[in-house]
Short mmCIF file of C-alpha atoms in Angstrom, two decimals:
data_model
loop_
_atom_site.label_atom_id
_atom_site.label_comp_id
_atom_site.label_asym_id
_atom_site.label_seq_id
_atom_site.Cartn_x
_atom_site.Cartn_y
_atom_site.Cartn_z
CA MET E 27 6.01 6.41 -15.03
CA SER E 28 5.18 7.00 -11.49
CA GLU E 29 8.05 9.85 -10.20
CA THR E 30 9.63 8.74 -6.77
CA VAL E 31 8.06 11.44 -4.54
CA GLN E 32 8.36 9.49 -1.10
CA ASP E 33 10.88 7.22 0.25
CA GLY E 34 9.88 3.87 1.47
CA ILE E 35 9.48 1.75 4.12
CA LEU E 36 10.31 -2.08 2.97
CA LEU E 37 8.64 -4.58 4.51
CA PHE E 38 10.59 -8.27 3.26
CA GLY E 39 9.62 -11.70 4.47
CA ASP E 40 6.81 -14.02 3.84
CA SER E 41 3.16 -15.00 3.89
CA ILE E 42 2.77 -12.91 7.29
CA THR E 43 4.32 -10.24 5.70
CA GLN E 44 2.62 -10.69 2.11
CA GLY E 45 -0.85 -10.89 3.68
CA SER E 46 -0.31 -7.51 5.95
CA TRP E 47 -2.13 -5.74 3.20
CA GLN E 48 -5.59 -7.55 4.63
CA PRO E 49 -7.76 -4.99 6.69
CA ASN E 50 -5.76 -4.06 10.06
CA GLY E 51 -2.61 -6.03 9.13
CA LEU E 52 0.64 -4.36 9.25
CA ALA E 53 1.16 -2.69 5.89
CA GLN E 54 -2.37 -1.70 5.94
CA LYS E 55 -2.02 0.02 9.21
CA LEU E 56 1.68 1.93 8.23
CA ALA E 57 0.11 2.43 4.76
CA TYR E 58 -2.57 4.30 6.62
CA VAL E 59 -0.37 6.41 9.07
CA TYR E 60 1.93 7.22 6.61
CA ALA E 61 -0.01 8.04 4.06
CA ARG E 62 1.42 11.50 1.95
CA LYS E 63 4.89 10.61 3.71
CA LEU E 64 6.49 6.85 2.83
CA ASP E 65 5.40 4.50 0.75
CA VAL E 66 4.79 1.27 2.05
CA ILE E 67 6.94 -1.63 -0.20
CA ASN E 68 5.12 -4.94 0.77
CA ARG E 69 7.72 -7.59 -0.56
CA GLY E 70 6.15 -10.34 1.16
CA LEU E 71 6.40 -14.01 -0.24
CA SER E 72 4.09 -16.43 0.78
CA GLY E 73 5.81 -19.36 1.76
CA TYR E 74 9.16 -18.32 0.76
CA ASN E 75 11.92 -19.17 3.51
CA SER E 76 15.03 -17.15 3.93
CA GLU E 77 16.83 -18.81 1.52
CA TRP E 78 14.67 -18.15 -1.34
CA GLY E 79 13.90 -14.56 0.34
CA LEU E 80 17.96 -14.52 -0.11
CA SER E 81 18.06 -15.28 -3.41
CA VAL E 82 15.61 -12.41 -4.33
CA PHE E 83 16.67 -9.84 -2.15
CA LYS E 84 19.47 -7.80 -4.31
CA GLN E 85 16.66 -8.04 -7.28
CA ILE E 86 14.27 -5.62 -5.09
CA LEU E 87 17.23 -3.60 -4.39
CA SER E 88 19.34 -1.21 -6.61
CA PRO E 89 23.04 -0.69 -6.29
CA HIS E 90 23.98 2.34 -4.72
CA ASN E 91 26.06 3.27 -7.70
CA ALA E 92 23.55 2.75 -10.31
CA SER E 93 23.14 5.85 -12.53
CA TYR E 94 19.43 6.26 -11.77
CA ILE E 95 19.60 6.04 -8.24
CA SER E 96 18.34 9.30 -7.21
CA HIS E 97 14.95 8.55 -8.97
CA LEU E 98 14.30 5.50 -6.79
CA PRO E 99 12.61 5.80 -3.41
CA LYS E 100 15.30 5.55 -0.48
CA ILE E 101 14.91 2.43 1.96
CA ARG E 102 14.33 4.39 5.40
CA LEU E 103 12.92 1.20 6.91
CA LEU E 104 13.41 -2.25 6.40
CA THR E 105 11.55 -5.33 8.17
CA LEU E 106 13.00 -8.32 7.74
CA TRP E 107 10.26 -11.04 8.73
CA PHE E 108 11.20 -14.77 8.28
CA GLY E 109 11.56 -17.85 10.22
CA ALA E 110 7.90 -19.34 10.15
CA ASN E 111 8.95 -21.22 7.08
CA ASP E 112 12.18 -22.25 8.12
CA ALA E 113 10.69 -23.69 11.22
CA CYS E 114 8.93 -26.39 9.55
CA ILE E 115 10.02 -30.04 10.18
CA PRO E 116 11.89 -31.70 7.78
CA PRO E 117 10.95 -33.19 5.54
CA SER E 118 9.48 -30.33 4.00
CA PRO E 119 11.13 -28.31 1.36
CA GLN E 120 10.66 -24.90 3.07
CA HIS E 121 12.76 -26.28 6.37
CA VAL E 122 15.93 -24.47 6.67
CA PRO E 123 18.47 -25.61 9.41
CA LEU E 124 18.87 -22.97 12.34
CA SER E 125 22.50 -22.54 11.61
CA ARG E 126 21.78 -21.59 7.97
CA PHE E 127 18.63 -19.41 8.95
CA GLU E 128 20.93 -17.55 10.96
CA SER E 129 23.74 -17.11 8.24
CA ASN E 130 20.85 -15.97 5.83
CA ILE E 131 19.24 -13.63 7.80
CA ARG E 132 22.68 -12.22 8.53
CA GLU E 133 23.59 -12.08 5.38
CA LEU E 134 20.58 -9.82 4.31
CA ILE E 135 21.68 -7.54 6.84
CA THR E 136 25.48 -7.76 5.43
CA ILE E 137 24.15 -7.00 2.04
CA ILE E 138 22.51 -3.31 3.50
CA THR E 139 25.06 -2.68 6.01
CA THR E 140 28.31 -3.49 4.55
CA PRO E 141 30.09 -0.53 2.93
CA SER E 142 31.64 -2.45 0.33
CA SER E 143 28.28 -3.80 -0.60
CA ALA E 144 26.36 -3.10 -4.17
CA TYR E 145 23.62 -2.60 -2.20
CA TYR E 146 25.30 -0.60 1.18
CA SER E 147 22.44 1.91 2.53
CA PRO E 148 23.11 3.70 5.00
CA VAL E 149 20.03 5.42 5.43
CA THR E 150 18.33 2.30 5.70
CA LYS E 151 17.16 1.49 9.50
CA ILE E 152 16.55 -2.30 10.10
CA ILE E 153 14.15 -4.02 12.14
CA LEU E 154 14.32 -7.64 12.75
CA ILE E 155 10.74 -9.45 13.37
CA THR E 156 10.50 -12.66 14.99
CA PRO E 157 7.90 -15.23 13.90
CA PRO E 158 4.90 -15.61 15.67
CA PRO E 159 4.65 -18.53 17.71
CA VAL E 160 2.74 -21.51 15.73
CA ASN E 161 -0.58 -22.90 17.96
CA THR E 162 -0.22 -26.54 16.99
CA TYR E 163 -3.51 -26.90 18.31
CA GLN E 164 -5.20 -24.73 15.65
CA ARG E 165 -2.64 -25.53 12.49
CA GLY E 166 -2.80 -29.19 13.31
CA ALA E 167 -6.60 -29.19 13.06
CA GLU E 168 -6.44 -26.97 9.69
CA LEU E 169 -3.87 -29.49 8.00
CA ALA E 170 -6.29 -32.70 9.00
CA ALA E 171 -9.25 -31.19 7.82
CA ARG E 172 -7.54 -30.85 4.28
CA ASP E 173 -8.14 -33.38 1.72
CA PRO E 174 -6.36 -35.65 2.02
CA PRO E 175 -5.39 -34.76 5.48
CA VAL E 176 -1.97 -33.16 6.15
CA ALA E 177 0.29 -34.12 8.70
CA LEU E 178 1.46 -31.15 11.05
CA ASP E 179 4.28 -29.89 9.66
CA ARG E 180 5.78 -27.15 12.59
CA THR E 181 6.42 -27.68 16.07
CA PHE E 182 5.30 -25.26 19.11
CA GLU E 183 9.24 -25.40 20.07
CA THR E 184 10.84 -25.63 16.71
CA THR E 185 9.32 -22.20 15.85
CA LYS E 186 10.02 -21.09 19.28
CA SER E 187 13.56 -21.74 18.72
CA TYR E 188 14.00 -19.61 15.19
CA ALA E 189 12.53 -16.49 17.34
CA GLU E 190 15.21 -17.03 19.56
CA LYS E 191 18.00 -17.01 16.75
CA VAL E 192 16.36 -14.07 15.50
CA GLY E 193 16.66 -12.12 19.14
CA GLU E 194 20.13 -13.32 19.29
CA ILE E 195 21.11 -11.78 16.03
CA GLY E 196 19.91 -8.72 16.71
CA LYS E 197 21.12 -8.36 20.03
CA SER E 198 24.59 -9.56 18.77
CA LEU E 199 24.58 -7.19 15.69
CA ASN E 200 22.42 -4.09 17.81
CA ILE E 201 19.68 -4.15 15.73
CA PRO E 202 16.36 -3.58 17.43
CA VAL E 203 14.05 -6.74 17.32
CA LEU E 204 10.25 -6.70 16.83
CA ASP E 205 9.64 -10.07 19.53
CA VAL E 206 6.43 -10.63 18.12
CA TRP E 207 6.60 -14.04 18.99
CA ASN E 208 6.89 -13.43 22.87
CA ALA E 209 4.11 -10.29 22.68
CA LEU E 210 1.61 -13.14 21.05
CA TYR E 211 2.67 -15.67 23.55
CA ASP E 212 2.24 -13.20 26.50
CA ALA E 213 -0.81 -11.66 25.33
CA ALA E 214 -1.94 -15.29 25.34
CA GLY E 215 -1.15 -15.74 28.90
CA HIS E 216 1.33 -18.53 27.81
CA ASP E 217 -1.26 -20.87 26.73
CA GLU E 218 -0.66 -21.97 23.55
CA LYS E 219 -4.15 -22.62 23.15
CA ALA E 220 -5.40 -19.28 23.57
CA LEU E 221 -2.97 -17.76 20.84
CA SER E 222 -5.97 -18.66 18.44
CA GLN E 223 -7.77 -15.11 19.39
CA PHE E 224 -4.41 -13.82 17.13
CA MET E 225 -4.45 -16.32 14.14
CA ASP E 226 -7.16 -17.75 12.26
CA ASP E 227 -5.45 -21.09 11.21
CA GLY E 228 -2.74 -21.52 13.99
CA LEU E 229 0.27 -19.90 11.55
CA HIS E 230 -0.85 -16.37 10.58
CA LEU E 231 -2.04 -13.27 12.54
CA ASN E 232 -5.56 -12.04 12.28
CA GLY E 233 -6.30 -8.17 12.89
CA GLU E 234 -5.84 -8.82 16.43
CA GLY E 235 -2.61 -10.49 16.08
CA TYR E 236 -0.96 -7.87 13.63
CA GLU E 237 -2.47 -5.16 15.93
CA ILE E 238 0.41 -6.34 18.21
CA ALA E 239 3.03 -6.51 16.01
CA TYR E 240 2.06 -2.90 14.55
CA ASN E 241 1.70 -1.22 18.35
CA LEU E 242 5.56 -3.23 18.92
CA LEU E 243 6.51 -1.41 15.54
CA ILE E 244 5.53 1.88 16.28
CA GLU E 245 7.03 1.63 19.86
CA THR E 246 10.11 0.27 18.31
CA ILE E 247 10.53 3.24 15.92
CA LYS E 248 9.44 6.04 18.48
CA THR E 249 12.28 4.18 20.66
CA HIS E 250 15.11 3.75 18.26
CA PHE E 251 14.05 5.79 15.37
CA SER E 252 12.55 8.72 16.34
CA GLN E 253 12.94 10.60 13.20
CA LEU E 254 11.35 8.19 11.37
CA HIS E 255 8.00 8.11 13.46
CA TYR E 256 4.98 9.54 10.93
CA ASP E 257 4.53 12.46 13.30
CA ASN E 258 8.16 13.60 12.51
CA ILE E 259 7.69 13.42 8.65
CA PRO E 260 6.29 16.18 6.94
CA MET E 261 3.99 15.60 4.02
CA VAL E 262 5.45 15.76 1.10
CA PHE E 263 2.95 18.07 -0.61
CA PRO E 264 1.66 20.60 1.69
CA PRO E 265 -1.61 20.01 3.63
CA TRP E 266 -4.56 21.95 2.14
CA ALA E 267 -5.30 24.37 4.78
CA GLU E 268 -1.69 25.37 4.27
CA ILE E 269 -2.41 26.70 0.80
CA ASP E 270 -1.97 30.00 0.05
CA TRP E 271 -5.19 30.16 -2.17
CA ALA E 272 -5.35 33.34 -4.00
CA ASN E 273 -2.24 32.11 -5.35
CA PRO E 274 -1.77 28.39 -4.95
CA GLY E 275 0.69 26.96 -7.43
CA PRO E 276 2.77 25.55 -8.41
CA LEU E 277 2.38 23.54 -5.04
CA THR E 278 6.30 22.18 -4.49
CA ALA E 279 6.75 18.96 -3.20
CA ARG E 280 8.90 19.04 -0.07
CA LYS E 281 10.31 15.90 -1.64
CA PHE E 282 11.24 13.22 0.70
CA ALA E 283 11.92 13.22 4.54
CA PRO E 284 15.45 14.49 5.66
CA ASP E 285 18.06 11.90 5.43
CA THR E 286 19.74 11.39 9.24
CA MET K 7 17.39 1.66 -2.97
CA SER K 8 13.90 -0.19 -3.73
CA GLU K 9 14.65 -1.22 -7.26
CA THR K 10 11.30 -1.71 -9.17
CA VAL K 11 9.87 -4.81 -9.57
CA GLN K 12 6.31 -4.22 -9.87
CA ASP K 13 4.45 -1.62 -11.98
CA GLY K 14 1.78 0.62 -10.46
CA ILE K 15 -2.10 0.90 -10.16
CA LEU K 16 -1.54 5.04 -9.30
CA LEU K 17 -4.66 6.25 -7.85
CA PHE K 18 -4.96 10.25 -7.81
CA GLY K 19 -7.52 12.27 -6.19
CA ASP K 20 -8.47 14.28 -3.03
CA SER K 21 -9.43 13.03 0.83
CA ILE K 22 -11.23 9.92 -0.79
CA THR K 23 -8.18 8.25 -1.83
CA GLN K 24 -5.72 9.41 0.40
CA GLY K 25 -8.50 7.81 3.21
CA SER K 26 -8.79 4.02 1.32
CA TRP K 27 -6.00 2.93 2.98
CA GLN K 28 -8.21 2.38 5.65
CA PRO K 29 -9.19 -0.94 6.35
CA ASN K 30 -11.67 -2.12 3.89
CA GLY K 31 -10.78 1.23 1.59
CA LEU K 32 -10.32 1.16 -2.07
CA ALA K 33 -6.28 1.10 -1.51
CA GLN K 34 -5.96 -1.67 0.93
CA LYS K 35 -8.49 -3.68 -0.96
CA LEU K 36 -6.77 -3.37 -4.40
CA ALA K 37 -3.29 -3.66 -2.58
CA TYR K 38 -4.48 -7.06 -0.87
CA VAL K 39 -5.59 -8.44 -4.37
CA TYR K 40 -2.76 -7.00 -6.13
CA ALA K 41 0.19 -8.40 -3.75
CA ARG K 42 3.31 -9.87 -5.60
CA LYS K 43 1.74 -8.07 -9.08
CA LEU K 44 1.46 -4.54 -9.32
CA ASP K 45 1.88 -1.70 -6.62
CA VAL K 46 -0.60 0.31 -5.48
CA ILE K 47 0.61 3.94 -5.35
CA ASN K 48 -1.81 6.44 -3.41
CA ARG K 49 -1.15 10.04 -4.27
CA GLY K 50 -4.72 10.88 -2.49
CA LEU K 51 -4.15 14.68 -1.00
CA SER K 52 -7.17 15.40 1.55
CA GLY K 53 -8.73 18.60 0.66
CA TYR K 54 -7.24 19.22 -2.73
CA ASN K 55 -9.82 20.46 -5.66
CA SER K 56 -9.12 19.39 -9.08
CA GLU K 57 -7.02 22.87 -9.45
CA TRP K 58 -4.43 21.90 -6.86
CA GLY K 59 -4.46 18.18 -8.27
CA LEU K 60 -3.51 19.38 -11.46
CA SER K 61 -0.78 21.88 -9.74
CA VAL K 62 1.20 18.64 -8.41
CA PHE K 63 0.42 16.08 -10.79
CA LYS K 64 3.29 16.13 -13.52
CA GLN K 65 5.59 15.95 -10.06
CA ILE K 66 3.92 12.53 -9.53
CA LEU K 67 4.88 11.31 -12.69
CA SER K 68 8.07 11.15 -15.10
CA PRO K 69 8.79 12.31 -18.37
CA HIS K 70 8.53 9.60 -20.90
CA ASN K 71 11.89 10.49 -22.32
CA ALA K 72 14.31 10.34 -19.01
CA SER K 73 17.34 8.26 -19.34
CA TYR K 74 15.98 6.70 -15.90
CA ILE K 75 13.02 6.04 -17.36
CA SER K 76 12.82 2.33 -17.57
CA HIS K 77 13.60 1.85 -13.65
CA LEU K 78 10.33 3.52 -12.44
CA PRO K 79 7.16 1.55 -12.00
CA LYS K 80 4.58 1.87 -15.27
CA ILE K 81 1.24 2.97 -13.87
CA ARG K 82 -0.44 0.46 -15.58
CA LEU K 83 -3.89 1.92 -14.58
CA LEU K 84 -4.66 5.35 -13.22
CA THR K 85 -8.02 6.51 -11.72
CA LEU K 86 -8.59 10.42 -11.43
CA TRP K 87 -11.11 11.30 -8.33
CA PHE K 88 -11.91 14.83 -8.06
CA GLY K 89 -14.86 16.66 -7.40
CA ALA K 90 -15.81 16.43 -3.88
CA ASN K 91 -13.94 19.05 -3.01
CA ASP K 92 -14.22 21.52 -5.81
CA ALA K 93 -17.98 21.07 -5.61
CA CYS K 94 -17.90 22.87 -2.19
CA ILE K 95 -20.04 26.28 -2.57
CA PRO K 96 -18.58 29.90 -2.31
CA PRO K 97 -16.79 31.32 -1.13
CA SER K 98 -15.17 27.93 0.42
CA PRO K 99 -11.73 28.32 -0.86
CA GLN K 100 -12.14 24.98 -1.98
CA HIS K 101 -14.68 25.38 -4.55
CA VAL K 102 -13.37 25.17 -8.34
CA PRO K 103 -16.30 26.64 -10.88
CA LEU K 104 -17.72 23.25 -12.95
CA SER K 105 -16.69 24.80 -16.17
CA ARG K 106 -12.87 24.83 -14.27
CA PHE K 107 -13.59 21.49 -13.18
CA GLU K 108 -14.30 20.08 -16.36
CA SER K 109 -10.81 21.65 -18.45
CA ASN K 110 -8.96 20.59 -14.67
CA ILE K 111 -9.82 16.65 -15.24
CA ARG K 112 -9.91 17.11 -19.33
CA GLU K 113 -6.28 18.35 -18.77
CA LEU K 114 -4.86 15.59 -16.44
CA ILE K 115 -6.11 13.21 -18.75
CA THR K 116 -4.10 15.37 -21.90
CA ILE K 117 -1.26 15.11 -20.22
CA ILE K 118 -0.94 11.44 -19.93
CA THR K 119 -3.06 10.54 -23.23
CA THR K 120 -1.66 12.88 -25.65
CA PRO K 121 1.53 12.04 -27.79
CA SER K 122 3.16 15.54 -27.10
CA SER K 123 2.62 15.68 -24.14
CA ALA K 124 5.99 15.17 -21.82
CA TYR K 125 4.20 12.74 -19.78
CA TYR K 126 2.75 10.51 -22.90
CA SER K 127 2.15 7.24 -21.25
CA PRO K 128 0.25 4.79 -23.93
CA VAL K 129 0.40 1.95 -21.45
CA THR K 130 -1.63 3.72 -18.73
CA LYS K 131 -5.35 2.75 -18.89
CA ILE K 132 -7.59 5.42 -17.14
CA ILE K 133 -10.49 5.18 -15.27
CA LEU K 134 -12.48 8.01 -14.16
CA ILE K 135 -14.49 8.11 -10.77
CA THR K 136 -17.23 10.01 -9.55
CA PRO K 137 -17.48 11.87 -6.49
CA PRO K 138 -19.74 9.91 -3.88
CA PRO K 139 -23.16 11.97 -3.27
CA VAL K 140 -22.88 13.95 -0.27
CA ASN K 141 -25.47 13.47 2.47
CA THR K 142 -26.23 16.87 3.93
CA TYR K 143 -27.75 15.83 6.46
CA GLN K 144 -25.10 14.30 7.78
CA ARG K 145 -22.72 16.18 6.73
CA GLY K 146 -24.49 19.36 8.25
CA ALA K 147 -24.95 17.68 11.73
CA GLU K 148 -20.88 16.81 11.78
CA LEU K 149 -20.46 20.52 11.11
CA ALA K 150 -22.56 22.30 13.39
CA ALA K 151 -21.53 20.02 16.14
CA ARG K 152 -17.63 21.59 16.04
CA ASP K 153 -16.74 24.52 18.25
CA PRO K 154 -17.45 26.87 16.72
CA PRO K 155 -20.07 25.46 14.51
CA VAL K 156 -19.46 25.57 10.84
CA ALA K 157 -22.28 25.91 8.08
CA LEU K 158 -22.77 23.48 5.35
CA ASP K 159 -20.26 23.61 3.10
CA ARG K 160 -21.69 21.14 0.15
CA THR K 161 -25.14 20.76 -1.36
CA PHE K 162 -26.56 17.60 -2.60
CA GLU K 163 -27.15 18.78 -6.19
CA THR K 164 -24.57 20.89 -6.87
CA THR K 165 -21.84 17.97 -6.37
CA LYS K 166 -24.44 15.88 -8.17
CA SER K 167 -23.61 18.27 -11.20
CA TYR K 168 -20.11 17.68 -10.81
CA ALA K 169 -20.73 13.79 -10.66
CA GLU K 170 -22.49 14.42 -13.81
CA LYS K 171 -20.16 16.05 -15.51
CA VAL K 172 -17.05 13.26 -14.81
CA GLY K 173 -19.62 10.95 -16.54
CA GLU K 174 -19.85 13.58 -19.75
CA ILE K 175 -16.55 13.87 -19.65
CA GLY K 176 -15.76 9.72 -19.78
CA LYS K 177 -18.55 9.59 -22.28
CA SER K 178 -17.20 12.30 -25.06
CA LEU K 179 -13.18 10.69 -24.37
CA ASN K 180 -14.69 6.98 -24.30
CA ILE K 181 -12.76 6.32 -20.72
CA PRO K 182 -14.46 4.65 -18.61
CA VAL K 183 -16.44 5.85 -15.58
CA LEU K 184 -16.79 4.53 -12.20
CA ASP K 185 -19.97 6.15 -11.10
CA VAL K 186 -19.53 5.99 -7.53
CA TRP K 187 -22.20 8.50 -7.38
CA ASN K 188 -24.87 6.80 -8.88
CA ALA K 189 -24.03 3.42 -7.56
CA LEU K 190 -24.18 4.80 -3.99
CA TYR K 191 -27.31 6.41 -4.44
CA ASP K 192 -28.80 3.56 -5.69
CA ALA K 193 -27.99 1.29 -3.05
CA ALA K 194 -29.05 4.08 -0.94
CA GLY K 195 -32.80 3.69 -2.74
CA HIS K 196 -32.70 7.14 -3.86
CA ASP K 197 -33.00 8.43 0.02
CA GLU K 198 -30.12 11.10 0.60
CA LYS K 199 -30.75 10.27 4.32
CA ALA K 200 -29.77 6.21 3.95
CA LEU K 201 -26.67 7.13 2.46
CA SER K 202 -25.38 7.24 6.11
CA GLN K 203 -24.79 3.35 5.77
CA PHE K 204 -21.90 4.02 3.27
CA MET K 205 -20.09 7.29 4.99
CA ASP K 206 -19.42 8.15 8.46
CA ASP K 207 -19.72 12.05 8.34
CA GLY K 208 -22.09 12.18 4.79
CA LEU K 209 -18.85 13.06 3.05
CA HIS K 210 -16.17 10.38 3.27
CA LEU K 211 -16.51 6.91 2.32
CA ASN K 212 -16.57 3.70 5.12
CA GLY K 213 -15.79 0.31 4.70
CA GLU K 214 -19.18 -0.31 3.22
CA GLY K 215 -19.14 2.93 0.64
CA TYR K 216 -15.56 1.47 -0.37
CA GLU K 217 -16.91 -1.62 -0.88
CA ILE K 218 -19.13 -0.57 -3.40
CA ALA K 219 -16.70 1.27 -5.54
CA TYR K 220 -14.03 -1.55 -5.13
CA ASN K 221 -16.41 -3.90 -6.18
CA LEU K 222 -16.90 -1.50 -9.22
CA LEU K 223 -13.75 -0.74 -9.80
CA ILE K 224 -13.15 -4.59 -10.33
CA GLU K 225 -15.74 -4.84 -12.55
CA THR K 226 -15.00 -2.17 -15.18
CA ILE K 227 -10.98 -3.44 -15.06
CA LYS K 228 -12.47 -7.18 -16.48
CA THR K 229 -14.95 -5.31 -18.47
CA HIS K 230 -12.71 -2.82 -20.35
CA PHE K 231 -8.76 -3.84 -19.42
CA SER K 232 -9.12 -7.48 -18.35
CA GLN K 233 -5.68 -7.66 -19.03
CA LEU K 234 -5.16 -5.69 -15.95
CA HIS K 235 -7.55 -7.87 -13.72
CA TYR K 236 -5.38 -9.55 -11.02
CA ASP K 237 -6.30 -13.30 -12.18
CA ASN K 238 -4.51 -12.37 -15.66
CA ILE K 239 -1.39 -10.86 -14.02
CA PRO K 240 1.51 -13.32 -13.30
CA MET K 241 3.49 -13.07 -10.02
CA VAL K 242 6.67 -11.27 -10.19
CA PHE K 243 8.33 -13.58 -7.92
CA PRO K 244 7.35 -17.37 -8.59
CA PRO K 245 5.02 -18.88 -6.10
CA TRP K 246 6.52 -21.23 -3.35
CA ALA K 247 5.06 -24.30 -4.41
CA GLU K 248 6.73 -23.58 -7.86
CA ILE K 249 10.31 -23.28 -7.20
CA ASP K 250 12.65 -25.87 -7.94
CA TRP K 251 13.45 -26.80 -4.35
CA ALA K 252 16.65 -29.21 -5.20
CA ASN K 253 18.04 -26.40 -6.87
CA PRO K 254 16.17 -23.11 -6.43
CA GLY K 255 18.62 -20.23 -7.14
CA PRO K 256 18.69 -17.48 -8.34
CA LEU K 257 14.76 -17.46 -8.68
CA THR K 258 14.36 -14.57 -11.29
CA ALA K 259 12.00 -12.40 -11.33
CA ARG K 260 9.43 -12.10 -13.84
CA LYS K 261 9.36 -8.75 -13.87
CA PHE K 262 6.33 -6.32 -14.90
CA ALA K 263 2.99 -7.67 -16.62
CA PRO K 264 3.21 -7.63 -20.08
CA ASP K 265 2.52 -4.63 -22.19
CA THR K 266 -0.95 -4.08 -23.66
#
């Protein structure tokens, strides 16, 4: 059994989170810089919208009064990154109405932040992430090339409204928002077609797209939760050059970054 | 707190393991293909030899009779990848004599495989990995370019003998060996200088080097532990297209791959 020796960064979301284990993806880049400090726990679920995400969220958490709780990794940072599938247009089964999307995201947050919640976790810092803009030219071409062809399932403006909603939620709750939608749209010079440099299929990010998200995330951590920046977290086990070679063992784990 | 919903692949070793979170590194590639199936737990410790690894190994495991054990991820696969630092030549503080290296590796294995061990874990499959060959031309140039210059700290033949020892241990215990040493040397046409295509500094693997190690690992899993191949492990949470959209929730986690 693997004992918990590092706390975790929990990434919760859809395929854009799940796929971020790809080279230069968000999870990969985080895991690299947080090695020996925090584990990256990727709970991205391809195709899921906020509704289905909400339906599994408590299963990936533990109640704070569980007897075994001290043996599980504390979630020091939680990213919530939904909206890309909620914004599918009806009658897609993935579609979730905007008002319902909002209440789902708020409920995900409430589960962590409300003292009466069984999953209350004051040590967990939350960052909301907006869905990326959809490049409907690229997405439409990709779907049309399928056999049989599939009609365009998302519009540029609809996804934009879901991204704006995430921004509003963050503002109203004073939770930092990583605004991937605007960051990518700005980087594309407000030219929808030019988004193709950040995505391969008009929907999912490529390495260049994730790079922008990653840089924004590290910037957001630095600004809002600097104690969680990788430079400010000690390695759990000592760096080899700090070992007393004449009398090394046992090398005591410095288990866990300090609570803040 | 993050509840355990996926079992794990534990990677234990030195910087070649730690650094394998890099794009196209071993950990990154495993995490990508095992997403939603098994978590990759990277416990690579840069600079560590088998001696220091042994001194922390039990801290990253849990005793099998611990009360909370069912809430921790089972280690379904464990890779042990030491030798690159043990093979440093004296008086390097990283040097571990070959006989001591052998007994350390055997003890790491015994901790998992001996029924009387507090950390006995019959569900854990073990794969030994040989250290990569050292490109002393590349390594020597890199060390000579430092300020102040550093003398060559490893020889081609010494590391080879540590790699061969890993092979012997695996053979004697009937544990699969992922022979990275020979795979890379073969791929380099038995030309030490040509190893530079697989490493940036003569010691650590680059993406091309990890690619060979990864392909070998997947092949080894397929041959020896096919039940642990990613194609044979169901996703913990159902794929979205299998969800009953009319009545989705709650989506029950299929927690854990079956024991074998």
